[in-house]
Amino acid sequence: MESVINSTILSLAGFPKSNPSIHHQKTVKARRTVYCSLSSSKNSNNGGDANGLLKEEEEEKYNDTWLLFKEAQQNILYLNKLRLVAVEELNKANREKQLLLDKIQQLGAVNKLGNEQSLWRELLLRIDSMVLTGLIDSAEASGMRKAVMGNKFSVALVFFDIRQKTDAELLAQLRQFSDGSRKNGFHIIQICTEMEPLVSVGSLSSYVTGLSKALQKKGHMVEVILPKYACLDLTEMQGLREIEAELYSYFNGQLHGNRIWTGIVHGIAVTLIQPLYYSSFFDRERVYGYSDDFERFTYFSRASLDYIAKSGKQPDVLHIHNWETAIVGPLFWDIFVKQGLGGTRVLLTCHGFDSQCLEQPDKLALCGLDPARLHRPDRLQDHTMTHLVNILKGGLVYSNKVVMVQSIYSKERIINSFGHGLEPTLAIHKDKLLVSPCGFDNSTWDPSKDKFLPKNYSADDLKGKSICKVALQQQLGLSKNSSTVLVGCICTESLDFDLNNQKAVWNATQKSVQVCTSFWDLYFFEENTGLSAEYWRNSLLVGEMRFIFMGSKATSADGALEYLKKELKDETVRFINKYDEALLHLIFAGSDIILCQSFHDPLLQVPLKALKYGAAPVAVTSNENKFRHFVDHEQETSRFSRFISSTFGYLSLSQAVDEIKNSPSKWKQKIVDAMAKDFSWNAECYDVHVSAYTALKSL
């Protein structure tokens, strides 16, 4: 390693490779020349002239020596600097190499487990294909599914060559295998419009994938049905294949053909529906935002139910989401419940009530519903625009259970303050409403095994967090002061800050930090904040602060960052113009505080990740009352809400900094307690949904 570094330094410095023996010979020769010259002068001049000449040459020699010494000193400093750069580059290369090796090892383990899990799910999809092609009927298919579900672990041994077998060969093998018994677990089919990583627009995509993985981890069977968008990212889909038989579904008075595709994503069986006649419905650049969205998603909802019925599936729960698939509720109870689905129930998840879809009642006939039957106050008729039908309201009325995804507010608060005109319907159906927080992926976001961190740590051993903090400071060129409070902020494009309020916050915090002879080092942005350059100029004038801006995967942040870079010509400002996932993980690990726009963050899940990484989430909003007093205390709130309200919910930024400085032991205990909590998809979110599924089975 030493030779590599030295070679690198010499190369960087532009020095030629030297031969030590030649250098020594030249030095000796130079000394002899000087000596002979001095002796010759001394013999010829014999006196003062010789002494003067000798003195002059000694003085010149002294000056030359001093000059050489200074040059050598500068060269040593320069070489040392290059040496440090080379060491850092080498260490970085080694870290990247180790990260890559660990990733390969991890993927190998995941693939081995994933292959076993995906095998039996692929087997279930092949059974669906046999029903659609007429090889078996729905009753026989139901028995085969039970056999596969009851013997998951032996499936891998028996059906290891499933992809090499024809449907006829596989059918013969399945009939011999049909002795198993079904395991205690729910069969859930999610009919939705997003799923990570196939198609992600909002928080729905991570919710569908996170919850599905958590359910399957606990022994439940989950399937997902999606439209086959043109914009799907299929790179992580395994075993993608088209079922050879067409599926016909009803729309606008006729039966229309659909191509059916199946595959596995993160161990979850996924079915994609591709319309043939209405091929333009999903062959578009965007997922939402078109004038015919009602027609597009109504077609998909009806086709999904036709597929479930014709493939002989008998799920325990149809799990639908938002208004886009809310029409499944009326369709199920008015048309499909008698098509072999008598034991199935419907659960609707709402990620908010602000998007409801109001349409002319006659349009309900497109998917086979009776407009006159449904355009009534107790069914789909809108409360305000009474001449229209409200599709989300229909989902609320016709679902057996409704889960409202909200991390902070109670059921009563949601019904009374966030119903967006649906308050009467929510009040009537209050007993079937549940509140669930969102979660996060703790297989990716876990400091105890995060491969992006220089040192892992946990609630039991926090030493690694200090190392991560120093690494973050070093990587961003910040002062490595152990008493420095690092404050991170991961924001969305619509961040809502009141500038005057924030100036007061900065002043108050800076004062407390100055008293503690410390300062802020980090202010991190993942996306466009929308804040003016004038605001940042004013912030920079308040004491000694460091700002770091980082662009995200969204290109919309780039223009704002470039604008701020031109406006804020200050050496304390850092700009990172590209998204860096490794740095993002390090910011969570190295920060003491993470500023959040809200504790309810289903899209980025910033507060949940902050807690897991030992950084205190502190809410910053434009309204002072919201800033300090927005966490509900009512009993029907989430465990996450109650925890936040008792720990970080009432802290302002300046109060948090004061507590870090003045009560370090108390603060450390808070952080340890927070890290020990589990707010992932596997915890409270899972519990709420299984509780809902269990209640549905007793109806």
XYZ file of C-alpha atoms in Angstrom, residues 25-650:
626
model
C 27.228 10.466 -6.950
C 26.169 13.885 -8.219
C 26.168 15.269 -4.683
C 29.692 13.967 -3.958
C 30.989 15.293 -7.267
C 29.519 18.723 -6.513
C 31.240 18.794 -3.100
C 34.607 17.844 -4.630
C 34.284 20.587 -7.229
C 33.662 23.185 -4.557
C 36.594 21.925 -2.503
C 39.017 21.986 -5.440
C 37.886 25.440 -6.407
C 38.428 26.728 -2.891
C 41.911 25.134 -2.661
C 42.971 26.583 -5.973
C 41.830 30.044 -4.994
C 43.574 29.847 -1.681
C 46.922 28.889 -3.226
C 46.824 31.559 -5.867
C 45.761 34.523 -3.767
C 47.399 33.707 -0.412
C 45.798 36.352 1.747
C 42.832 38.577 2.258
C 41.497 38.055 -1.225
C 41.303 34.336 -0.599
C 39.599 34.836 2.775
C 37.110 37.280 1.254
C 36.324 34.947 -1.550
C 35.880 32.071 0.866
C 33.567 34.126 3.061
C 31.537 35.227 0.047
C 31.177 31.665 -1.179
C 30.213 30.443 2.283
C 27.526 33.134 2.492
C 26.269 32.202 -0.962
C 26.323 28.556 0.033
C 24.321 29.395 3.193
C 21.731 31.287 1.135
C 21.482 28.448 -1.364
C 21.091 25.968 1.458
C 18.319 28.020 3.082
C 16.554 28.373 -0.262
C 16.794 24.627 -0.824
C 15.484 24.030 2.688
C 12.452 26.257 2.058
C 11.781 24.571 -1.263
C 12.141 21.169 0.359
C 9.737 22.195 3.110
C 7.161 23.336 0.553
C 7.636 20.138 -1.426
C 7.170 18.066 1.719
C 3.913 19.889 2.528
C 2.731 19.515 -1.050
C 3.649 15.834 -1.157
C 1.978 15.269 2.186
C -1.191 16.864 0.834
C -1.033 14.641 -2.222
C -0.384 11.674 0.042
C -3.527 12.413 2.040
C -5.537 12.738 -1.172
C -4.144 9.448 -2.430
C -4.886 7.702 0.892
C -8.447 9.024 0.841
C -8.931 7.937 -2.776
C -7.576 4.499 -1.975
C -9.754 4.179 1.121
C -12.770 5.320 -0.887
C -12.018 2.739 -3.572
C -11.673 0.033 -0.908
C -14.961 1.071 0.704
C -16.730 0.977 -2.642
C -15.202 -2.394 -3.412
C -16.314 -3.789 -0.047
C -19.784 -2.290 -0.505
C -20.038 -3.963 -3.892
C -18.877 -7.323 -2.504
C -21.370 -7.073 0.364
C -24.130 -6.186 -2.085
C -23.289 -9.182 -4.261
C -23.314 -11.460 -1.199
C -26.592 -9.955 -0.013
C -28.186 -10.334 -3.441
C -27.043 -13.935 -3.556
C -28.774 -14.682 -0.252
C -31.884 -12.768 -1.290
C -32.003 -14.538 -4.652
C -31.776 -17.941 -3.000
C -34.658 -17.120 -0.673
C -36.519 -15.197 -3.370
C -36.296 -18.109 -5.815
C -37.948 -20.428 -3.321
C -40.694 -17.910 -2.543
C -41.285 -16.910 -6.150
C -41.533 -20.557 -7.226
C -44.763 -21.293 -5.407
C -46.203 -17.918 -6.395
C -45.378 -18.637 -10.020
C -47.077 -21.995 -9.556
C -50.245 -20.218 -8.399
C -50.135 -17.999 -11.473
C -49.804 -21.084 -13.701
C -52.932 -22.474 -12.026
C -54.741 -19.227 -12.941
C -53.593 -19.698 -16.531
C -54.997 -23.259 -16.593
C -58.409 -21.975 -15.518
C -58.463 -19.245 -18.160
C -57.395 -21.669 -20.905
C -60.069 -24.219 -19.841
C -57.725 -26.989 -18.649
C -59.350 -27.079 -15.197
C -62.448 -25.593 -13.595
C -62.495 -23.088 -10.741
C -63.335 -25.711 -8.105
C -60.307 -27.859 -8.932
C -58.143 -24.738 -9.113
C -59.273 -23.748 -5.613
C -58.194 -27.134 -4.233
C -54.806 -26.879 -5.949
C -54.203 -23.412 -4.541
C -54.935 -24.697 -1.057
C -52.465 -27.527 -1.576
C -49.725 -25.161 -2.729
C -50.374 -22.687 0.083
C -50.377 -25.465 2.678
C -47.040 -26.889 1.556
C -44.911 -23.901 0.563
C -41.610 -25.397 1.633
C -42.026 -28.714 -0.176
C -43.144 -26.930 -3.356
C -39.541 -25.912 -4.076
C -38.450 -29.566 -3.975
C -41.283 -30.928 -6.098
C -41.746 -28.180 -8.698
C -38.147 -26.977 -9.133
C -38.388 -27.409 -12.941
C -41.729 -25.649 -13.372
C -40.529 -23.456 -16.233
C -39.518 -26.441 -18.328
C -42.947 -28.106 -18.052
C -45.952 -27.584 -20.283
C -49.330 -26.830 -18.681
C -50.460 -30.433 -19.311
C -47.345 -31.904 -17.637
C -47.614 -29.480 -14.723
C -51.319 -30.271 -14.297
C -50.594 -33.986 -13.888
C -47.974 -33.211 -11.261
C -50.304 -30.796 -9.431
C -53.084 -33.376 -9.223
C -50.680 -35.741 -7.442
C -49.639 -32.979 -5.073
C -53.147 -31.881 -4.027
C -53.108 -33.544 -0.600
C -51.902 -30.503 1.372
C -53.933 -28.407 3.738
C -54.104 -24.641 3.621
C -52.127 -22.718 6.204
C -53.904 -20.301 8.523
C -53.503 -17.016 6.714
C -55.497 -14.596 4.615
C -55.617 -14.514 0.845
C -55.593 -10.837 -0.137
C -55.835 -9.420 -3.648
C -54.864 -5.785 -3.957
C -56.458 -3.989 -6.919
C -54.467 -0.800 -7.277
C -52.934 1.738 -9.643
C -49.378 1.925 -8.242
C -46.778 -0.458 -6.871
C -43.123 0.161 -6.141
C -40.865 -0.337 -8.110
C -43.096 -0.955 -11.141
C -44.859 2.406 -11.114
C -44.498 5.124 -8.471
C -46.304 8.457 -8.429
C -47.186 9.062 -4.789
C -47.249 7.334 -1.423
C -49.571 4.547 -2.631
C -46.742 2.699 -4.397
C -44.537 2.190 -1.325
C -47.617 1.427 0.784
C -48.790 -1.410 -1.503
C -45.326 -2.999 -1.692
C -44.399 -2.446 1.962
C -47.666 -3.839 3.332
C -47.683 -6.779 0.886
C -44.151 -7.804 1.877
C -45.014 -7.515 5.581
C -48.140 -9.660 5.138
C -46.328 -12.365 3.179
C -43.526 -12.402 5.725
C -46.128 -13.404 8.332
C -47.602 -16.199 6.200
C -50.430 -14.484 4.326
C -50.869 -14.758 0.567
C -50.946 -11.464 -1.326
C -51.535 -10.804 -5.010
C -51.486 -7.456 -6.769
C -53.398 -6.500 -9.936
C -52.226 -3.455 -11.904
C -52.892 -1.887 -15.304
C -50.105 -2.619 -17.795
C -48.961 0.965 -18.216
C -46.569 1.846 -21.017
C -44.378 3.491 -18.373
C -43.934 0.388 -16.190
C -40.406 -0.340 -14.985
C -40.167 -4.120 -15.401
C -36.451 -4.476 -14.601
C -37.147 -6.025 -11.177
C -40.005 -8.261 -12.325
C -39.122 -11.957 -12.415
C -40.722 -14.557 -14.666
C -42.799 -12.131 -16.728
C -45.004 -14.149 -19.065
C -48.199 -13.660 -21.015
C -51.130 -15.995 -20.420
C -52.040 -17.384 -23.813
C -55.813 -17.048 -23.354
C -57.523 -13.669 -23.691
C -59.634 -12.351 -20.841
C -62.895 -10.681 -21.855
C -64.395 -7.967 -19.690
C -67.508 -5.840 -19.974
C -67.380 -2.130 -20.837
C -69.726 0.243 -22.640
C -72.231 -2.435 -23.618
C -69.745 -4.943 -25.055
C -67.177 -7.557 -24.099
C -63.590 -6.531 -24.843
C -60.422 -8.607 -24.923
C -57.450 -8.088 -22.602
C -53.965 -9.527 -22.569
C -52.957 -10.872 -19.146
C -49.338 -10.830 -17.950
C -48.021 -12.388 -14.754
C -44.755 -12.136 -12.848
C -43.130 -11.822 -9.429
C -41.958 -8.600 -7.756
C -40.197 -8.838 -4.357
C -41.815 -12.253 -3.940
C -45.308 -10.857 -4.629
C -47.445 -12.333 -7.418
C -48.382 -9.531 -9.817
C -50.964 -9.601 -12.619
C -50.956 -6.923 -15.331
C -54.088 -6.219 -17.391
C -53.584 -4.799 -20.884
C -56.722 -3.691 -22.783
C -56.767 -4.473 -26.511
C -59.632 -2.392 -27.918
C -59.056 0.408 -25.388
C -55.285 0.130 -25.696
C -54.842 3.901 -25.401
C -56.154 3.881 -21.813
C -52.770 2.954 -20.364
C -50.439 3.559 -23.294
C -49.601 7.063 -22.075
C -46.732 8.979 -20.506
C -48.454 9.691 -17.181
C -50.470 7.566 -14.795
C -53.008 10.217 -13.739
C -54.259 13.595 -14.876
C -56.330 12.865 -17.994
C -59.906 13.930 -18.746
C -60.965 10.280 -19.139
C -59.444 9.005 -15.885
C -62.878 7.815 -14.737
C -63.266 5.668 -17.848
C -59.685 4.361 -17.660
C -59.789 3.189 -14.054
C -63.399 2.015 -14.179
C -62.450 -0.219 -17.113
C -59.476 -1.563 -15.138
C -61.580 -2.172 -11.995
C -64.217 -4.117 -13.930
C -61.561 -6.106 -15.831
C -59.838 -6.997 -12.533
C -63.056 -8.437 -11.108
C -63.753 -10.337 -14.347
C -60.242 -11.812 -14.138
C -60.656 -12.840 -10.477
C -64.021 -14.481 -11.124
C -63.027 -16.279 -14.343
C -59.738 -17.585 -12.894
C -61.626 -19.174 -10.018
C -59.901 -17.182 -7.294
C -61.681 -16.985 -3.949
C -59.746 -14.428 -1.907
C -60.668 -13.532 1.632
C -60.215 -9.829 0.955
C -60.337 -7.517 -2.039
C -58.145 -4.599 -0.983
C -58.856 -1.459 -3.029
C -57.304 2.005 -2.894
C -58.496 5.609 -3.255
C -61.150 6.660 -5.766
C -59.369 5.038 -8.722
C -60.463 1.531 -7.671
C -63.273 2.484 -5.258
C -65.828 1.496 -7.933
C -64.862 -2.126 -7.153
C -67.099 -1.864 -4.050
C -70.420 -1.293 -5.867
C -69.368 -3.630 -8.709
C -68.587 -6.438 -6.276
C -71.835 -6.292 -4.308
C -74.146 -5.591 -7.253
C -72.614 -8.011 -9.804
C -69.757 -10.267 -8.670
C -70.584 -11.520 -5.171
C -72.728 -14.288 -6.696
C -69.955 -15.445 -9.048
C -68.241 -17.745 -6.547
C -67.093 -14.890 -4.290
C -69.601 -15.243 -1.455
C -66.830 -15.564 1.136
C -64.939 -12.479 -0.043
C -65.105 -9.069 1.638
C -63.949 -5.599 0.550
C -61.522 -3.252 2.307
C -60.872 0.283 1.049
C -57.729 2.245 1.874
C -57.899 6.049 1.642
C -54.660 8.051 1.569
C -56.700 11.251 1.759
C -60.178 12.501 0.882
C -59.147 15.464 -1.239
C -59.455 13.528 -4.532
C -62.927 11.985 -4.958
C -63.946 11.937 -8.677
C -67.382 13.420 -9.384
C -69.115 12.207 -12.553
C -72.445 12.187 -14.349
C -74.580 9.284 -13.044
C -75.134 7.871 -16.542
C -71.421 7.030 -16.790
C -71.879 4.285 -14.187
C -73.565 2.219 -16.902
C -70.231 1.948 -18.741
C -69.094 -0.803 -16.345
C -72.535 -2.409 -15.963
C -73.837 -0.573 -12.878
C -77.381 0.809 -12.612
C -77.247 4.645 -12.340
C -80.798 4.931 -10.991
C -80.058 2.431 -8.223
C -76.854 4.160 -7.128
C -77.651 7.872 -7.570
C -79.160 8.151 -4.091
C -78.126 10.108 -0.959
C -77.271 6.920 0.971
C -75.178 5.535 -1.903
C -73.145 7.439 -4.507
C -74.941 10.792 -4.755
C -72.596 13.655 -3.846
C -73.600 15.696 -0.792
C -72.954 19.083 -2.408
C -73.211 18.533 -6.171
C -76.332 16.392 -5.881
C -76.718 15.944 -9.653
C -73.418 14.027 -9.698
C -72.171 10.728 -8.280
C -69.109 10.611 -6.002
C -66.936 7.579 -6.762
C -64.916 7.681 -3.528
C -68.151 7.942 -1.545
C -69.315 4.783 -3.311
C -66.192 2.999 -2.106
C -66.817 4.164 1.469
C -70.438 2.998 1.415
C -69.872 -0.365 -0.276
C -66.679 -1.455 1.517
C -66.871 -3.587 4.651
C -63.916 -1.807 6.257
C -62.140 1.462 5.508
C -58.537 2.159 6.533
C -57.485 5.810 6.608
C -53.708 6.168 6.268
C -52.759 8.921 8.709
C -49.851 8.885 11.136
C -50.863 11.783 13.392
C -54.564 12.599 13.591
C -57.308 10.632 15.335
C -60.395 9.190 13.682
C -62.583 11.979 15.058
C -60.201 14.652 13.838
C -60.108 13.141 10.344
C -63.901 12.851 10.153
C -64.514 16.397 11.372
C -61.647 18.284 9.746
C -60.301 16.380 6.746
C -63.375 14.866 5.085
C -63.486 17.378 2.198
C -67.283 17.223 2.039
C -67.566 13.535 2.957
C -68.126 14.242 6.668
C -71.789 13.013 6.674
C -70.822 9.713 5.018
C -67.807 9.236 7.297
C -69.965 9.901 10.374
C -72.590 7.360 9.280
C -69.939 4.691 8.620
C -67.756 5.621 11.584
C -67.762 2.116 13.073
C -66.047 0.583 10.069
C -63.301 3.228 9.910
C -59.770 2.456 11.111
C -56.660 4.647 11.261
C -53.268 3.280 10.263
C -49.893 5.026 10.103
C -47.635 4.517 7.142
C -44.433 2.534 7.568
C -40.985 2.316 6.017
C -38.727 -0.390 4.616
C -36.463 -1.417 7.489
C -34.622 -3.884 5.271
C -33.143 -0.872 3.451
C -33.220 1.686 6.271
C -31.531 0.122 9.294
C -28.302 1.616 10.740
C -27.270 -1.729 12.225
C -26.804 -3.229 8.733
C -26.782 -0.221 6.402
C -23.992 -0.866 3.865
C -23.762 2.837 3.001
C -22.447 3.762 6.454
C -18.761 3.757 7.451
C -19.720 2.175 10.775
C -22.955 0.463 11.759
C -24.673 1.152 15.056
C -27.856 0.419 16.992
C -29.786 1.492 20.068
C -27.558 -0.818 22.137
C -24.308 0.609 20.769
C -24.274 4.206 19.515
C -20.517 4.505 18.912
C -20.982 4.159 15.176
C -23.237 7.216 15.018
C -20.377 9.468 16.144
C -18.178 7.962 13.442
C -20.903 8.613 10.861
C -21.162 12.206 12.049
C -17.421 12.792 11.597
C -17.509 11.056 8.199
C -20.358 13.328 7.095
C -18.523 16.442 8.253
C -15.339 15.309 6.517
C -17.087 14.387 3.274
C -18.786 17.773 3.054
C -15.775 19.790 4.145
C -17.250 20.902 7.469
C -15.388 21.446 10.726
C -15.050 18.254 12.738
C -16.254 19.581 16.079
C -17.778 16.983 18.387
C -19.994 19.601 20.044
C -21.454 20.724 16.713
C -25.177 20.085 16.284
C -25.918 18.802 12.796
C -29.373 19.619 11.473
C -30.700 17.925 8.343
C -33.806 18.750 6.350
C -35.295 16.520 3.665
C -38.088 18.384 1.914
C -40.584 18.073 -0.898
C -41.196 20.632 -3.628
C -44.207 22.017 -1.769
C -42.412 22.814 1.483
C -44.416 25.500 3.295
C -42.266 27.787 5.440
C -43.302 31.134 6.829
C -40.182 33.231 6.285
C -40.692 35.693 9.144
C -41.375 32.848 11.564
C -38.291 31.003 10.388
C -36.046 34.054 10.841
C -37.164 34.160 14.453
C -36.439 30.455 14.792
C -32.956 30.875 13.330
C -32.219 33.795 15.675
C -33.443 31.966 18.763
C -31.491 28.848 17.908
C -28.348 30.697 16.987
C -28.408 32.453 20.319
C -28.607 29.193 22.230
C -25.892 27.676 20.107
C -23.610 30.647 20.626
C -24.013 30.306 24.345
C -22.855 26.715 24.012
C -19.944 27.800 21.766
C -21.284 25.690 18.931
C -22.985 26.178 15.603
C -25.078 24.418 12.984
C -23.189 22.674 10.269
C -25.788 21.041 8.128
C -28.943 22.002 6.344
C -29.754 19.414 3.711
C -32.328 19.591 0.956
C -33.343 16.601 -1.164
C -35.710 18.475 -3.425
C -36.685 21.982 -4.477
C -37.709 23.878 -1.362
C -39.432 26.718 -3.134
C -37.892 29.230 -0.719
C -36.599 32.536 -2.015
C -32.944 33.486 -2.278
C -33.678 36.512 -0.100
C -34.739 34.152 2.689
C -31.458 32.256 2.495
C -29.444 35.492 2.418
C -31.140 36.590 5.643
C -30.501 33.190 7.201
C -26.821 33.323 6.296
C -26.478 36.638 8.108
C -27.636 35.092 11.375
C -24.439 33.918 13.013
C -22.257 31.082 11.771
C -24.322 28.569 9.832
C -23.550 26.045 7.097
C -25.980 25.272 4.293
C -25.846 22.264 2.006
C -28.225 21.888 -0.912
C -28.589 18.540 -2.614
C -30.615 17.764 -5.716
C -32.851 14.710 -5.829
C -33.838 12.275 -8.557
C -36.446 14.862 -9.570
C -35.049 17.157 -12.241
C -37.296 19.986 -11.067
C -34.849 20.669 -8.253
C -31.931 21.427 -10.567
C -33.151 24.808 -11.791
C -33.816 26.061 -8.278
C -30.412 24.895 -7.076
C -28.686 26.662 -9.951
C -30.641 29.834 -9.222
C -29.735 29.747 -5.529
C -26.122 29.012 -6.401
C -25.963 32.224 -8.420
C -27.844 34.274 -5.835
C -26.034 33.010 -2.744
C -22.362 33.601 -3.361
C -21.186 32.535 0.051
C -18.374 30.159 0.983
C -20.518 28.596 3.706
C -23.033 27.303 1.159
C -22.538 23.865 -0.392
C -24.328 22.662 -3.504
C -24.606 18.979 -4.424
C -26.203 18.938 -7.833
C -26.827 15.221 -8.128
C -28.780 12.709 -6.107
C -26.509 10.530 -3.993
C -28.225 7.693 -2.152
C -25.145 6.858 -0.089
C -24.911 10.471 1.080
C -28.634 10.491 1.866
C -28.168 7.529 4.233
C -25.123 9.202 5.782
C -27.104 12.408 6.412
C -29.709 10.493 8.409
C -26.923 8.736 10.333
C -24.752 11.821 10.920
C -27.461 14.348 11.804
C -28.575 15.083 15.363
C -31.864 16.648 14.245
C -33.948 16.194 11.099
C -36.376 18.985 10.256
C -39.709 17.723 8.902
C -42.560 19.538 7.241
C -44.949 17.158 8.987
C -44.800 14.058 11.147
C -47.222 12.510 8.643
C -44.960 11.894 5.659
C -46.205 8.873 3.678
C -44.134 9.763 0.612
C -40.564 10.109 1.935
C -41.158 8.711 5.471
C -38.563 11.141 6.807
C -39.673 11.160 10.497
C -39.722 7.347 10.645
C -36.256 7.012 9.131
C -34.934 9.778 11.393
C -36.117 7.938 14.519
C -34.543 4.694 13.317
C -31.198 6.436 12.692
C -31.097 8.250 16.033
C -31.908 11.728 14.698
C -34.699 13.672 16.386
C -37.531 14.656 14.015
C -38.585 18.268 14.641
C -41.603 19.646 12.782
C -41.385 23.024 11.088
C -44.565 24.496 9.593
C -45.832 27.941 8.671
C -48.362 28.095 11.476
C -47.077 28.427 15.054
C -50.034 26.470 16.452
C -49.400 23.666 13.989
C -45.715 23.877 14.765
C -46.226 23.164 18.445
C -49.701 21.700 18.996
C -50.848 19.490 16.156
C -50.442 16.038 17.690
C -53.746 14.568 18.858
C -54.089 13.082 22.345
C -57.270 11.135 21.686
C -57.247 7.420 22.251
C -58.011 6.491 18.625
C -54.655 7.698 17.332
C -51.743 5.587 16.191
C -49.008 4.370 18.510
C -46.613 6.460 16.453
C -48.682 9.587 17.114
C -48.760 8.959 20.845
C -45.003 8.337 20.944
C -44.195 11.509 19.016
C -46.475 13.621 21.206
C -44.637 12.429 24.322
C -41.120 12.938 22.938
C -40.459 15.328 20.044
C -43.921 16.611 19.117
C -43.743 19.873 21.065
